[in-house]
PDB file of C-alpha atoms and ligand atoms in Angstrom:
ATOM      1  CA  ARG A   1     -55.524  -6.143 -81.780  1.00 49.00           C
ATOM      2  CA  SER A   2     -53.485  -2.986 -82.425  1.00 60.00           C
ATOM      3  CA  SER A   3     -51.443  -1.516 -79.546  1.00 70.00           C
ATOM      4  CA  SER A   4     -52.899   1.641 -77.995  1.00 65.00           C
ATOM      5  CA  SER A   5     -50.204   3.897 -79.462  1.00 60.00           C
ATOM      6  CA  SER A   6     -50.505   2.700 -83.059  1.00 66.00           C
ATOM      7  CA  ARG A   7     -54.360   2.621 -83.162  1.00 81.00           C
ATOM      8  CA  HIS A   8     -56.027   5.623 -84.805  1.00 89.00           C
ATOM      9  CA  TRP A   9     -57.954   7.461 -82.143  1.00 97.00           C
ATOM     10  CA  SER A  10     -60.441  10.284 -82.464  1.00 97.00           C
ATOM     11  CA  LEU A  11     -62.357  12.517 -80.101  1.00 98.00           C
ATOM     12  CA  SER A  12     -65.524  10.425 -80.580  1.00 98.00           C
ATOM     13  CA  ASP A  13     -63.765   7.505 -78.832  1.00 98.00           C
ATOM     14  CA  PHE A  14     -63.913   9.410 -75.511  1.00 98.00           C
ATOM     15  CA  ASP A  15     -66.398  10.816 -73.012  1.00 98.00           C
ATOM     16  CA  ILE A  16     -64.852  14.062 -71.727  1.00 98.00           C
ATOM     17  CA  GLY A  17     -65.025  14.863 -67.996  1.00 98.00           C
ATOM     18  CA  ARG A  18     -63.891  17.746 -65.793  1.00 98.00           C
ATOM     19  CA  ILE A  19     -60.950  19.973 -66.633  1.00 98.00           C
ATOM     20  CA  LEU A  20     -57.820  18.804 -64.749  1.00 96.00           C
ATOM     21  CA  GLY A  21     -55.732  21.903 -65.300  1.00 94.00           C
ATOM     22  CA  LYS A  22     -54.509  24.534 -67.694  1.00 92.00           C
ATOM     23  CA  GLY A  23     -50.960  24.899 -68.929  1.00 84.00           C
ATOM     24  CA  LYS A  24     -49.268  27.353 -71.326  1.00 84.00           C
ATOM     25  CA  PHE A  25     -50.589  25.535 -74.388  1.00 85.00           C
ATOM     26  CA  GLY A  26     -52.487  22.605 -73.013  1.00 84.00           C
ATOM     27  CA  ARG A  27     -55.742  22.092 -71.197  1.00 95.00           C
ATOM     28  CA  ALA A  28     -56.012  18.605 -69.706  1.00 96.00           C
ATOM     29  CA  TYR A  29     -59.385  16.911 -69.237  1.00 98.00           C
ATOM     30  CA  LEU A  30     -60.392  13.745 -67.437  1.00 98.00           C
ATOM     31  CA  ALA A  31     -61.588  11.331 -70.131  1.00 98.00           C
ATOM     32  CA  ARG A  32     -63.015   7.818 -70.461  1.00 98.00           C
ATOM     33  CA  GLU A  33     -62.506   5.598 -73.520  1.00 98.00           C
ATOM     34  CA  LYS A  34     -66.043   4.541 -74.549  1.00 98.00           C
ATOM     35  CA  ASN A  35     -65.470   0.869 -75.400  1.00 97.00           C
ATOM     36  CA  THR A  36     -63.307  -0.132 -72.432  1.00 97.00           C
ATOM     37  CA  GLY A  37     -64.241   2.496 -69.819  1.00 98.00           C
ATOM     38  CA  PHE A  38     -60.491   3.142 -69.436  1.00 98.00           C
ATOM     39  CA  ILE A  39     -59.869   6.413 -67.555  1.00 98.00           C
ATOM     40  CA  CYS A  40     -57.132   8.715 -68.877  1.00 98.00           C
ATOM     41  CA  ALA A  41     -56.198  12.377 -69.166  1.00 98.00           C
ATOM     42  CA  LEU A  42     -56.699  14.030 -72.540  1.00 98.00           C
ATOM     43  CA  LYS A  43     -54.365  16.983 -73.112  1.00 96.00           C
ATOM     44  CA  VAL A  44     -55.728  19.317 -75.794  1.00 97.00           C
ATOM     45  CA  MET A  45     -53.573  21.889 -77.580  1.00 96.00           C
ATOM     46  CA  PHE A  46     -54.482  24.315 -80.340  1.00 96.00           C
ATOM     47  CA  LYS A  47     -52.454  23.978 -83.548  1.00 96.00           C
ATOM     48  CA  ALA A  48     -52.596  27.749 -84.103  1.00 95.00           C
ATOM     49  CA  GLU A  49     -50.963  28.354 -80.707  1.00 94.00           C
ATOM     50  CA  LEU A  50     -48.351  25.659 -81.315  1.00 94.00           C
ATOM     51  CA  GLN A  51     -47.473  27.219 -84.658  1.00 93.00           C
ATOM     52  CA  GLU A  52     -47.316  30.765 -83.231  1.00 92.00           C
ATOM     53  CA  SER A  53     -44.914  29.640 -80.478  1.00 89.00           C
ATOM     54  CA  LYS A  54     -42.931  27.504 -82.944  1.00 87.00           C
ATOM     55  CA  ILE A  55     -43.021  24.525 -80.610  1.00 89.00           C
ATOM     56  CA  GLU A  56     -44.574  22.060 -83.036  1.00 91.00           C
ATOM     57  CA  LYS A  57     -41.192  20.314 -83.495  1.00 89.00           C
ATOM     58  CA  GLN A  58     -40.636  20.207 -79.698  1.00 89.00           C
ATOM     59  CA  LEU A  59     -44.089  18.673 -79.214  1.00 92.00           C
ATOM     60  CA  ARG A  60     -43.468  15.995 -81.854  1.00 93.00           C
ATOM     61  CA  ARG A  61     -40.151  15.171 -80.149  1.00 90.00           C
ATOM     62  CA  GLU A  62     -41.917  15.043 -76.735  1.00 91.00           C
ATOM     63  CA  VAL A  63     -44.527  12.675 -78.167  1.00 94.00           C
ATOM     64  CA  GLU A  64     -41.939  10.542 -79.972  1.00 92.00           C
ATOM     65  CA  ILE A  65     -39.893  10.144 -76.786  1.00 92.00           C
ATOM     66  CA  GLN A  66     -42.716   9.675 -74.275  1.00 93.00           C
ATOM     67  CA  THR A  67     -44.686   7.125 -76.337  1.00 94.00           C
ATOM     68  CA  HIS A  68     -41.781   4.693 -76.110  1.00 94.00           C
ATOM     69  CA  LEU A  69     -41.125   5.034 -72.372  1.00 95.00           C
ATOM     70  CA  ARG A  70     -42.382   2.412 -69.922  1.00 97.00           C
ATOM     71  CA  HIS A  71     -41.502   3.020 -66.263  1.00 97.00           C
ATOM     72  CA  PRO A  72     -43.608   3.110 -63.038  1.00 98.00           C
ATOM     73  CA  HIS A  73     -42.505   6.701 -62.326  1.00 97.00           C
ATOM     74  CA  ILE A  74     -42.774   8.116 -65.846  1.00 96.00           C
ATOM     75  CA  LEU A  75     -46.234   9.273 -66.937  1.00 96.00           C
ATOM     76  CA  ARG A  76     -47.440   7.069 -69.821  1.00 97.00           C
ATOM     77  CA  LEU A  77     -48.350   8.627 -73.165  1.00 96.00           C
ATOM     78  CA  TYR A  78     -50.713   5.986 -74.632  1.00 96.00           C
ATOM     79  CA  GLY A  79     -51.244   7.712 -77.976  1.00 96.00           C
ATOM     80  CA  TYR A  80     -52.192  10.899 -79.756  1.00 96.00           C
ATOM     81  CA  PHE A  81     -54.350  12.205 -82.577  1.00 97.00           C
ATOM     82  CA  HIS A  82     -55.245  15.518 -84.152  1.00 97.00           C
ATOM     83  CA  ASP A  83     -58.184  17.086 -85.962  1.00 97.00           C
ATOM     84  CA  GLU A  84     -58.345  20.245 -88.032  1.00 97.00           C
ATOM     85  CA  LYS A  85     -57.666  22.648 -85.143  1.00 97.00           C
ATOM     86  CA  ARG A  86     -56.249  20.661 -82.237  1.00 97.00           C
ATOM     87  CA  VAL A  87     -53.691  18.062 -81.173  1.00 96.00           C
ATOM     88  CA  TYR A  88     -54.714  15.582 -78.453  1.00 97.00           C
ATOM     89  CA  LEU A  89     -52.404  13.536 -76.185  1.00 96.00           C
ATOM     90  CA  ILE A  90     -53.856  10.468 -74.437  1.00 97.00           C
ATOM     91  CA  LEU A  91     -52.035  10.446 -71.087  1.00 97.00           C
ATOM     92  CA  GLU A  92     -52.028   8.311 -67.956  1.00 98.00           C
ATOM     93  CA  TYR A  93     -54.301   9.983 -65.358  1.00 98.00           C
ATOM     94  CA  ALA A  94     -52.483  11.146 -62.192  1.00 98.00           C
ATOM     95  CA  SER A  95     -55.339  11.739 -59.774  1.00 98.00           C
ATOM     96  CA  GLU A  96     -53.364  13.504 -56.999  1.00 97.00           C
ATOM     97  CA  GLY A  97     -52.209  16.252 -59.356  1.00 95.00           C
ATOM     98  CA  GLU A  98     -49.122  18.435 -59.197  1.00 95.00           C
ATOM     99  CA  MET A  99     -46.224  17.866 -56.789  1.00 97.00           C
ATOM    100  CA  TYR A 100     -45.750  21.653 -56.884  1.00 94.00           C
ATOM    101  CA  LYS A 101     -49.158  22.247 -55.256  1.00 96.00           C
ATOM    102  CA  LEU A 102     -48.536  19.594 -52.578  1.00 97.00           C
ATOM    103  CA  LEU A 103     -45.150  21.151 -51.703  1.00 97.00           C
ATOM    104  CA  GLN A 104     -46.684  24.650 -51.612  1.00 97.00           C
ATOM    105  CA  LYS A 105     -49.377  23.420 -49.218  1.00 97.00           C
ATOM    106  CA  GLN A 106     -47.021  21.495 -46.932  1.00 98.00           C
ATOM    107  CA  LYS A 107     -44.117  23.995 -47.216  1.00 98.00           C
ATOM    108  CA  THR A 108     -41.566  21.142 -46.802  1.00 98.00           C
ATOM    109  CA  PHE A 109     -41.644  17.322 -46.871  1.00 98.00           C
ATOM    110  CA  SER A 110     -40.357  15.147 -44.028  1.00 98.00           C
ATOM    111  CA  GLU A 111     -37.086  13.324 -44.748  1.00 98.00           C
ATOM    112  CA  PRO A 112     -38.786   9.899 -45.184  1.00 98.00           C
ATOM    113  CA  VAL A 113     -41.320  11.361 -47.687  1.00 98.00           C
ATOM    114  CA  ALA A 114     -38.607  13.310 -49.551  1.00 98.00           C
ATOM    115  CA  ALA A 115     -36.430  10.156 -49.683  1.00 98.00           C
ATOM    116  CA  LYS A 116     -39.332   8.184 -51.228  1.00 98.00           C
ATOM    117  CA  TYR A 117     -39.759  10.775 -53.992  1.00 98.00           C
ATOM    118  CA  ILE A 118     -36.001  11.182 -54.609  1.00 98.00           C
ATOM    119  CA  ALA A 119     -35.575   7.377 -54.867  1.00 98.00           C
ATOM    120  CA  GLN A 120     -38.495   7.218 -57.361  1.00 98.00           C
ATOM    121  CA  MET A 121     -36.930  10.079 -59.356  1.00 98.00           C
ATOM    122  CA  ALA A 122     -33.486   8.434 -59.355  1.00 98.00           C
ATOM    123  CA  SER A 123     -34.977   5.153 -60.576  1.00 97.00           C
ATOM    124  CA  ALA A 124     -36.893   6.942 -63.392  1.00 97.00           C
ATOM    125  CA  LEU A 125     -33.832   9.011 -64.400  1.00 97.00           C
ATOM    126  CA  GLU A 126     -31.660   5.845 -64.432  1.00 97.00           C
ATOM    127  CA  TYR A 127     -34.157   4.318 -66.898  1.00 96.00           C
ATOM    128  CA  LEU A 128     -34.214   7.520 -69.033  1.00 95.00           C
ATOM    129  CA  HIS A 129     -30.419   7.883 -69.132  1.00 95.00           C
ATOM    130  CA  ALA A 130     -30.027   4.195 -70.103  1.00 96.00           C
ATOM    131  CA  LYS A 131     -32.069   5.173 -73.197  1.00 94.00           C
ATOM    132  CA  HIS A 132     -29.821   8.236 -73.727  1.00 92.00           C
ATOM    133  CA  VAL A 133     -32.736  10.545 -72.966  1.00 92.00           C
ATOM    134  CA  ILE A 134     -32.141  13.573 -70.739  1.00 92.00           C
ATOM    135  CA  HIS A 135     -35.193  15.307 -69.280  1.00 90.00           C
ATOM    136  CA  ARG A 136     -33.610  18.759 -68.723  1.00 88.00           C
ATOM    137  CA  ASP A 137     -36.693  20.189 -67.046  1.00 90.00           C
ATOM    138  CA  ILE A 138     -36.963  18.386 -63.699  1.00 94.00           C
ATOM    139  CA  LYS A 139     -38.910  20.612 -61.280  1.00 94.00           C
ATOM    140  CA  PRO A 140     -41.962  20.196 -58.992  1.00 95.00           C
ATOM    141  CA  GLU A 141     -44.234  21.698 -61.699  1.00 91.00           C
ATOM    142  CA  ASN A 142     -43.436  18.770 -63.993  1.00 92.00           C
ATOM    143  CA  LEU A 143     -44.055  16.021 -61.456  1.00 96.00           C
ATOM    144  CA  LEU A 144     -47.497  14.544 -60.922  1.00 97.00           C
ATOM    145  CA  LEU A 145     -48.817  12.191 -58.234  1.00 98.00           C
ATOM    146  CA  ASN A 146     -51.093   9.185 -58.714  1.00 97.00           C
ATOM    147  CA  ALA A 147     -53.735   7.729 -56.353  1.00 97.00           C
ATOM    148  CA  ASN A 148     -51.009   5.789 -54.440  1.00 97.00           C
ATOM    149  CA  GLY A 149     -49.080   9.027 -53.901  1.00 96.00           C
ATOM    150  CA  ASP A 150     -46.394   7.801 -56.304  1.00 97.00           C
ATOM    151  CA  LEU A 151     -44.438  10.318 -58.364  1.00 98.00           C
ATOM    152  CA  LYS A 152     -44.795  10.460 -62.153  1.00 97.00           C
ATOM    153  CA  ILE A 153     -42.415  12.494 -64.316  1.00 96.00           C
ATOM    154  CA  ALA A 154     -44.530  14.389 -66.885  1.00 93.00           C
ATOM    155  CA  ASP A 155     -43.840  17.094 -69.473  1.00 80.00           C
ATOM    156  CA  PHE A 156     -41.103  15.815 -71.772  1.00 78.00           C
ATOM    157  CA  GLY A 157     -41.248  19.048 -73.727  1.00 72.00           C
ATOM    158  CA  TRP A 158     -37.578  19.779 -73.014  1.00 71.00           C
ATOM    159  CA  SER A 159     -36.277  16.226 -73.158  1.00 71.00           C
ATOM    160  CA  VAL A 160     -33.678  15.435 -75.830  1.00 73.00           C
ATOM    161  CA  HIS A 161     -31.314  12.701 -76.781  1.00 72.00           C
ATOM    162  CA  ALA A 162     -27.968  13.214 -75.064  1.00 65.00           C
ATOM    163  CA  PRO A 163     -25.469  14.809 -75.525  1.00 68.00           C
ATOM    164  CA  ASN A 164     -26.828  18.122 -76.602  1.00 69.00           C
ATOM    165  CA  SER A 165     -26.062  21.785 -77.058  1.00 67.00           C
ATOM    166  CA  ARG A 166     -29.315  23.660 -76.508  1.00 65.00           C
ATOM    167  CA  ARG A 167     -30.491  25.929 -79.330  1.00 54.00           C
ATOM    168  CA  ARG A 168     -33.843  27.086 -77.982  1.00 57.00           C
ATOM    169  CA  THR A 169     -33.773  30.047 -75.577  1.00 63.00           C
ATOM    170  CA  LEU A 170     -34.558  29.067 -72.028  1.00 67.00           C
ATOM    171  CA  CYS A 171     -37.861  30.234 -70.654  1.00 67.00           C
ATOM    172  CA  GLY A 172     -39.306  30.021 -67.154  1.00 71.00           C
ATOM    173  CA  THR A 173     -37.350  29.719 -63.927  1.00 83.00           C
ATOM    174  CA  LEU A 174     -33.564  29.392 -63.904  1.00 91.00           C
ATOM    175  CA  ASP A 175     -33.697  27.851 -60.420  1.00 95.00           C
ATOM    176  CA  TYR A 176     -33.306  24.285 -61.612  1.00 95.00           C
ATOM    177  CA  LEU A 177     -30.678  24.812 -64.296  1.00 95.00           C
ATOM    178  CA  PRO A 178     -27.063  23.709 -63.804  1.00 96.00           C
ATOM    179  CA  PRO A 179     -24.086  26.060 -64.415  1.00 97.00           C
ATOM    180  CA  GLU A 180     -23.374  24.562 -67.865  1.00 95.00           C
ATOM    181  CA  MET A 181     -26.916  25.376 -69.047  1.00 93.00           C
ATOM    182  CA  VAL A 182     -27.170  28.886 -67.575  1.00 91.00           C
ATOM    183  CA  GLU A 183     -23.771  29.514 -69.203  1.00 92.00           C
ATOM    184  CA  GLY A 184     -25.045  28.070 -72.499  1.00 91.00           C
ATOM    185  CA  ARG A 185     -22.313  25.425 -72.669  1.00 92.00           C
ATOM    186  CA  ASP A 186     -22.645  21.836 -73.952  1.00 92.00           C
ATOM    187  CA  HIS A 187     -24.375  19.530 -71.535  1.00 92.00           C
ATOM    188  CA  ASN A 188     -25.190  15.864 -71.023  1.00 94.00           C
ATOM    189  CA  ALA A 189     -27.291  13.605 -68.783  1.00 95.00           C
ATOM    190  CA  SER A 190     -25.554  14.992 -65.674  1.00 97.00           C
ATOM    191  CA  VAL A 191     -27.820  18.070 -65.928  1.00 96.00           C
ATOM    192  CA  ASP A 192     -30.589  15.858 -64.502  1.00 96.00           C
ATOM    193  CA  LEU A 193     -28.317  14.973 -61.532  1.00 98.00           C
ATOM    194  CA  TRP A 194     -27.971  18.672 -60.715  1.00 98.00           C
ATOM    195  CA  SER A 195     -31.767  19.159 -60.940  1.00 97.00           C
ATOM    196  CA  LEU A 196     -32.269  16.124 -58.685  1.00 98.00           C
ATOM    197  CA  GLY A 197     -30.104  17.890 -56.087  1.00 98.00           C
ATOM    198  CA  VAL A 198     -32.108  21.118 -56.465  1.00 98.00           C
ATOM    199  CA  LEU A 199     -35.367  19.132 -56.149  1.00 98.00           C
ATOM    200  CA  MET A 200     -34.131  17.361 -52.980  1.00 98.00           C
ATOM    201  CA  TYR A 201     -33.091  20.688 -51.423  1.00 98.00           C
ATOM    202  CA  GLU A 202     -36.486  22.255 -52.262  1.00 98.00           C
ATOM    203  CA  PHE A 203     -38.375  19.239 -50.825  1.00 98.00           C
ATOM    204  CA  LEU A 204     -36.519  19.580 -47.492  1.00 98.00           C
ATOM    205  CA  VAL A 205     -36.073  23.366 -47.242  1.00 98.00           C
ATOM    206  CA  GLY A 206     -39.187  24.607 -49.109  1.00 98.00           C
ATOM    207  CA  VAL A 207     -37.325  26.927 -51.506  1.00 97.00           C
ATOM    208  CA  PRO A 208     -34.773  26.155 -54.252  1.00 97.00           C
ATOM    209  CA  PRO A 209     -31.099  26.552 -53.162  1.00 98.00           C
ATOM    210  CA  PHE A 210     -30.037  29.396 -55.484  1.00 98.00           C
ATOM    211  CA  GLU A 211     -33.266  31.377 -55.626  1.00 96.00           C
ATOM    212  CA  ASP A 212     -32.960  35.145 -55.555  1.00 94.00           C
ATOM    213  CA  ILE A 213     -36.506  36.495 -55.735  1.00 91.00           C
ATOM    214  CA  ASN A 214     -35.216  39.919 -56.798  1.00 91.00           C
ATOM    215  CA  SER A 215     -33.222  39.101 -59.863  1.00 92.00           C
ATOM    216  CA  HIS A 216     -32.534  36.532 -62.537  1.00 92.00           C
ATOM    217  CA  LYS A 217     -28.950  37.770 -62.695  1.00 94.00           C
ATOM    218  CA  ALA A 218     -28.412  37.156 -58.986  1.00 96.00           C
ATOM    219  CA  THR A 219     -29.818  33.602 -59.323  1.00 96.00           C
ATOM    220  CA  TYR A 220     -27.534  33.081 -62.333  1.00 95.00           C
ATOM    221  CA  ARG A 221     -24.484  34.203 -60.306  1.00 96.00           C
ATOM    222  CA  ARG A 222     -25.417  31.984 -57.343  1.00 97.00           C
ATOM    223  CA  ILE A 223     -25.776  28.950 -59.635  1.00 97.00           C
ATOM    224  CA  ALA A 224     -22.473  29.628 -61.419  1.00 97.00           C
ATOM    225  CA  LYS A 225     -20.726  30.011 -58.033  1.00 97.00           C
ATOM    226  CA  VAL A 226     -22.622  27.007 -56.535  1.00 98.00           C
ATOM    227  CA  ASP A 227     -23.428  29.353 -53.666  1.00 98.00           C
ATOM    228  CA  LEU A 228     -25.074  26.603 -51.562  1.00 98.00           C
ATOM    229  CA  HIS A 229     -26.121  26.914 -47.917  1.00 98.00           C
ATOM    230  CA  VAL A 230     -27.865  23.920 -46.388  1.00 98.00           C
ATOM    231  CA  PRO A 231     -29.781  24.864 -43.197  1.00 98.00           C
ATOM    232  CA  PRO A 232     -28.660  23.102 -39.957  1.00 98.00           C
ATOM    233  CA  TYR A 233     -32.035  21.318 -39.494  1.00 98.00           C
ATOM    234  CA  VAL A 234     -31.299  19.202 -42.618  1.00 98.00           C
ATOM    235  CA  SER A 235     -29.765  15.885 -41.490  1.00 98.00           C
ATOM    236  CA  ARG A 236     -26.076  15.199 -42.124  1.00 98.00           C
ATOM    237  CA  HIS A 237     -26.812  12.375 -44.614  1.00 98.00           C
ATOM    238  CA  ALA A 238     -29.344  14.506 -46.540  1.00 98.00           C
ATOM    239  CA  SER A 239     -26.943  17.441 -46.657  1.00 98.00           C
ATOM    240  CA  ASP A 240     -24.187  15.111 -47.896  1.00 98.00           C
ATOM    241  CA  LEU A 241     -26.332  13.807 -50.781  1.00 98.00           C
ATOM    242  CA  ILE A 242     -27.444  17.339 -51.783  1.00 98.00           C
ATOM    243  CA  THR A 243     -23.794  18.491 -51.836  1.00 98.00           C
ATOM    244  CA  ARG A 244     -22.686  15.467 -53.879  1.00 98.00           C
ATOM    245  CA  LEU A 245     -25.315  16.295 -56.543  1.00 98.00           C
ATOM    246  CA  LEU A 246     -24.804  20.090 -56.641  1.00 98.00           C
ATOM    247  CA  GLN A 247     -21.262  19.952 -58.035  1.00 98.00           C
ATOM    248  CA  TYR A 248     -20.180  22.578 -60.629  1.00 98.00           C
ATOM    249  CA  ASP A 249     -18.613  19.976 -62.926  1.00 98.00           C
ATOM    250  CA  GLY A 250     -21.156  17.434 -64.218  1.00 98.00           C
ATOM    251  CA  ALA A 251     -18.534  14.670 -64.006  1.00 98.00           C
ATOM    252  CA  ASP A 252     -18.266  15.188 -60.223  1.00 98.00           C
ATOM    253  CA  ARG A 253     -22.013  14.706 -59.559  1.00 98.00           C
ATOM    254  CA  LEU A 254     -22.962  11.455 -57.799  1.00 98.00           C
ATOM    255  CA  PRO A 255     -24.122   8.886 -60.417  1.00 98.00           C
ATOM    256  CA  LEU A 256     -27.693   7.572 -60.080  1.00 98.00           C
ATOM    257  CA  ASP A 257     -26.662   4.058 -59.023  1.00 98.00           C
ATOM    258  CA  GLU A 258     -24.687   5.659 -56.144  1.00 98.00           C
ATOM    259  CA  VAL A 259     -27.672   7.891 -55.265  1.00 98.00           C
ATOM    260  CA  LEU A 260     -29.804   4.748 -54.850  1.00 98.00           C
ATOM    261  CA  LYS A 261     -27.148   3.299 -52.491  1.00 97.00           C
ATOM    262  CA  HIS A 262     -26.603   6.515 -50.490  1.00 98.00           C
ATOM    263  CA  PRO A 263     -27.032   6.124 -46.666  1.00 98.00           C
ATOM    264  CA  TRP A 264     -29.820   8.782 -46.662  1.00 98.00           C
ATOM    265  CA  ILE A 265     -31.864   6.792 -49.196  1.00 98.00           C
ATOM    266  CA  LEU A 266     -31.137   3.397 -47.572  1.00 97.00           C
ATOM    267  CA  LYS A 267     -32.076   4.785 -44.133  1.00 97.00           C
ATOM    268  CA  HIS A 268     -35.629   5.488 -45.395  1.00 97.00           C
ATOM    269  CA  ILE A 269     -36.022   3.132 -48.390  1.00 93.00           C
ATOM    270  CA  PRO A 270     -34.472  -0.298 -47.663  1.00 86.00           C
ATOM    271  CA  ASN A 271     -34.790  -1.660 -51.253  1.00 85.00           C
ATOM    272  CA  PRO A 272     -35.068   1.248 -53.717  1.00 84.00           C
ATOM    273  CA  ARG A 273     -36.068   0.680 -57.479  1.00 83.00           C
TER     274      ARG A 273
HETATM  275  N1  ATP B   1     -51.987  13.236 -66.791  1.00 59.64           N
HETATM  276  C1  ATP B   1     -52.501  14.151 -65.971  1.00 59.64           C
HETATM  277  N2  ATP B   1     -53.167  13.781 -64.867  1.00 59.64           N
HETATM  278  C2  ATP B   1     -53.682  14.719 -64.032  1.00 59.64           C
HETATM  279  N3  ATP B   1     -53.572  16.048 -64.212  1.00 59.64           N
HETATM  280  C3  ATP B   1     -52.913  16.468 -65.314  1.00 59.64           C
HETATM  281  C4  ATP B   1     -52.353  15.553 -66.234  1.00 59.64           C
HETATM  282  N4  ATP B   1     -51.750  16.263 -67.231  1.00 59.64           N
HETATM  283  C5  ATP B   1     -51.943  17.553 -66.939  1.00 59.64           C
HETATM  284  N5  ATP B   1     -52.622  17.703 -65.800  1.00 59.64           N
HETATM  285  C6  ATP B   1     -53.021  18.963 -65.177  1.00 59.64           C
HETATM  286  O1  ATP B   1     -53.167  19.940 -66.203  1.00 59.64           O
HETATM  287  C7  ATP B   1     -52.212  20.997 -66.029  1.00 59.64           C
HETATM  288  C8  ATP B   1     -51.716  21.457 -67.387  1.00 59.64           C
HETATM  289  O2  ATP B   1     -51.137  20.374 -68.054  1.00 59.64           O
HETATM  290  P1  ATP B   1     -49.646  20.516 -68.577  1.00 59.64           P
HETATM  291  O3  ATP B   1     -48.778  21.052 -67.464  1.00 59.64           O
HETATM  292  O4  ATP B   1     -49.226  19.249 -69.192  1.00 59.64           O
HETATM  293  O5  ATP B   1     -49.798  21.639 -69.665  1.00 59.64           O
HETATM  294  P2  ATP B   1     -48.555  22.385 -70.245  1.00 59.64           P
HETATM  295  O6  ATP B   1     -48.928  22.869 -71.587  1.00 59.64           O
HETATM  296  O7  ATP B   1     -47.348  21.538 -70.045  1.00 59.64           O
HETATM  297  O8  ATP B   1     -48.435  23.624 -69.285  1.00 59.64           O
HETATM  298  P3  ATP B   1     -47.087  24.098 -68.665  1.00 59.64           P
HETATM  299  O9  ATP B   1     -46.047  23.913 -69.729  1.00 59.64           O
HETATM  300  O10 ATP B   1     -47.357  25.484 -68.257  1.00 59.64           O
HETATM  301  O11 ATP B   1     -46.900  23.121 -67.521  1.00 59.64           O
HETATM  302  C9  ATP B   1     -51.117  20.391 -65.175  1.00 59.64           C
HETATM  303  O12 ATP B   1     -50.480  21.406 -64.449  1.00 59.64           O
HETATM  304  C10 ATP B   1     -51.904  19.453 -64.267  1.00 59.64           C
HETATM  305  O13 ATP B   1     -52.503  20.165 -63.203  1.00 59.64           O
HETATM  306  O1  9QK B   2     -51.751  19.422 -88.970  1.00 59.64           O
HETATM  307  C1  9QK B   2     -50.817  18.714 -88.601  1.00 59.64           C
HETATM  308  O2  9QK B   2     -50.374  17.754 -89.297  1.00 59.64           O
HETATM  309  C2  9QK B   2     -50.209  18.916 -87.218  1.00 59.64           C
HETATM  310  C3  9QK B   2     -49.865  17.768 -86.506  1.00 59.64           C
HETATM  311  C4  9QK B   2     -49.281  17.930 -85.242  1.00 59.64           C
HETATM  312  C5  9QK B   2     -48.898  16.752 -84.461  1.00 59.64           C
HETATM  313  C6  9QK B   2     -49.165  15.482 -84.910  1.00 59.64           C
HETATM  314  C7  9QK B   2     -48.788  14.388 -84.164  1.00 59.64           C
HETATM  315  C8  9QK B   2     -48.146  14.535 -82.964  1.00 59.64           C
HETATM  316  C9  9QK B   2     -47.889  15.818 -82.513  1.00 59.64           C
HETATM  317  F1  9QK B   2     -47.282  15.960 -81.338  1.00 59.64           F
HETATM  318  C10 9QK B   2     -48.247  16.924 -83.242  1.00 59.64           C
HETATM  319  N1  9QK B   2     -49.027  19.128 -84.706  1.00 59.64           N
HETATM  320  C11 9QK B   2     -49.344  20.248 -85.381  1.00 59.64           C
HETATM  321  C12 9QK B   2     -49.048  21.493 -84.772  1.00 59.64           C
HETATM  322  C13 9QK B   2     -49.370  22.660 -85.435  1.00 59.64           C
HETATM  323  C14 9QK B   2     -49.992  22.613 -86.703  1.00 59.64           C
HETATM  324  C15 9QK B   2     -50.275  21.396 -87.311  1.00 59.64           C
HETATM  325  C16 9QK B   2     -49.954  20.198 -86.652  1.00 59.64           C
HETATM  326 MG1   MG B   3     -46.799  21.281 -67.575  1.00 59.64          MG
END
């Protein structure tokens, strides 16, 4: 019996269901493998579009990295295949969809709910960093939720093997990027610690800490200055953890094993991991 990722798949192996969502390049569909009835998400991308945007190499790296990852809070990539016009990724199905939409609907999460997600993130990042993989694009848009309401890190399009000096121009929001990346300097796994702090702040406050809706430049300046203001309604322990992650120098950011032992996490999650 060949493992799912080495087997040669084709579109005729699947019944295709409803569309799950559209991304920049990808459309994801609910799908069922015909022989086993296994439910998955099939992400379909057009080769022409991938070539135009020159992200073929990034996609191959994403696939190479994600196929080898096995963690309860990292979305599984079971395999992939391509035909003349399209590339297909066979992904774990996350039935509760995007964290981003849940946060938008609820505005903020309670501290116990936020602590559950931050503990799941810390555990997944600990696993990634042990494999010298940095995600570099942690944000609510790239987190999915499964039927149990558990978080799944998706979208490894920006992940690389650490350490790294980015070559590709950044696109999308700056909100989650640490000073060393907005300043184009070398960076390492501690960039994910910064993003974890930004994510925690956004879960509790409803907006990212350095957002300036008027200008990129203003956001850039606020990040570089670590211009952080935690509102008074955020508990002392939560505010302490956010501050320990949003440190200018990557070496000063609280390591993941300390995050998982922080009083704010232990208060809500007795045995994290
Ligand atoms: N495994 C999955 N389970 C459930 N829904 C999914 C899954 N993968 C993708 N989706 C849905 O499809 C949408 C588009 O997929 P995805 O974000 O991976 O495309 P993309 O090309 O990365 O787009 P972008 O880069 O803009 O996020 C997601 O926002 C999500 O709503
Ligand atoms: O025609 C190809 O050989 C091809 C293969 C793949 C590909 C193959 C496996 C994994 C993966 F992520 C991507 N991506 C492409 C993107 C643009 C144009 C052509 C291709
Ligand atoms: Mg996406």
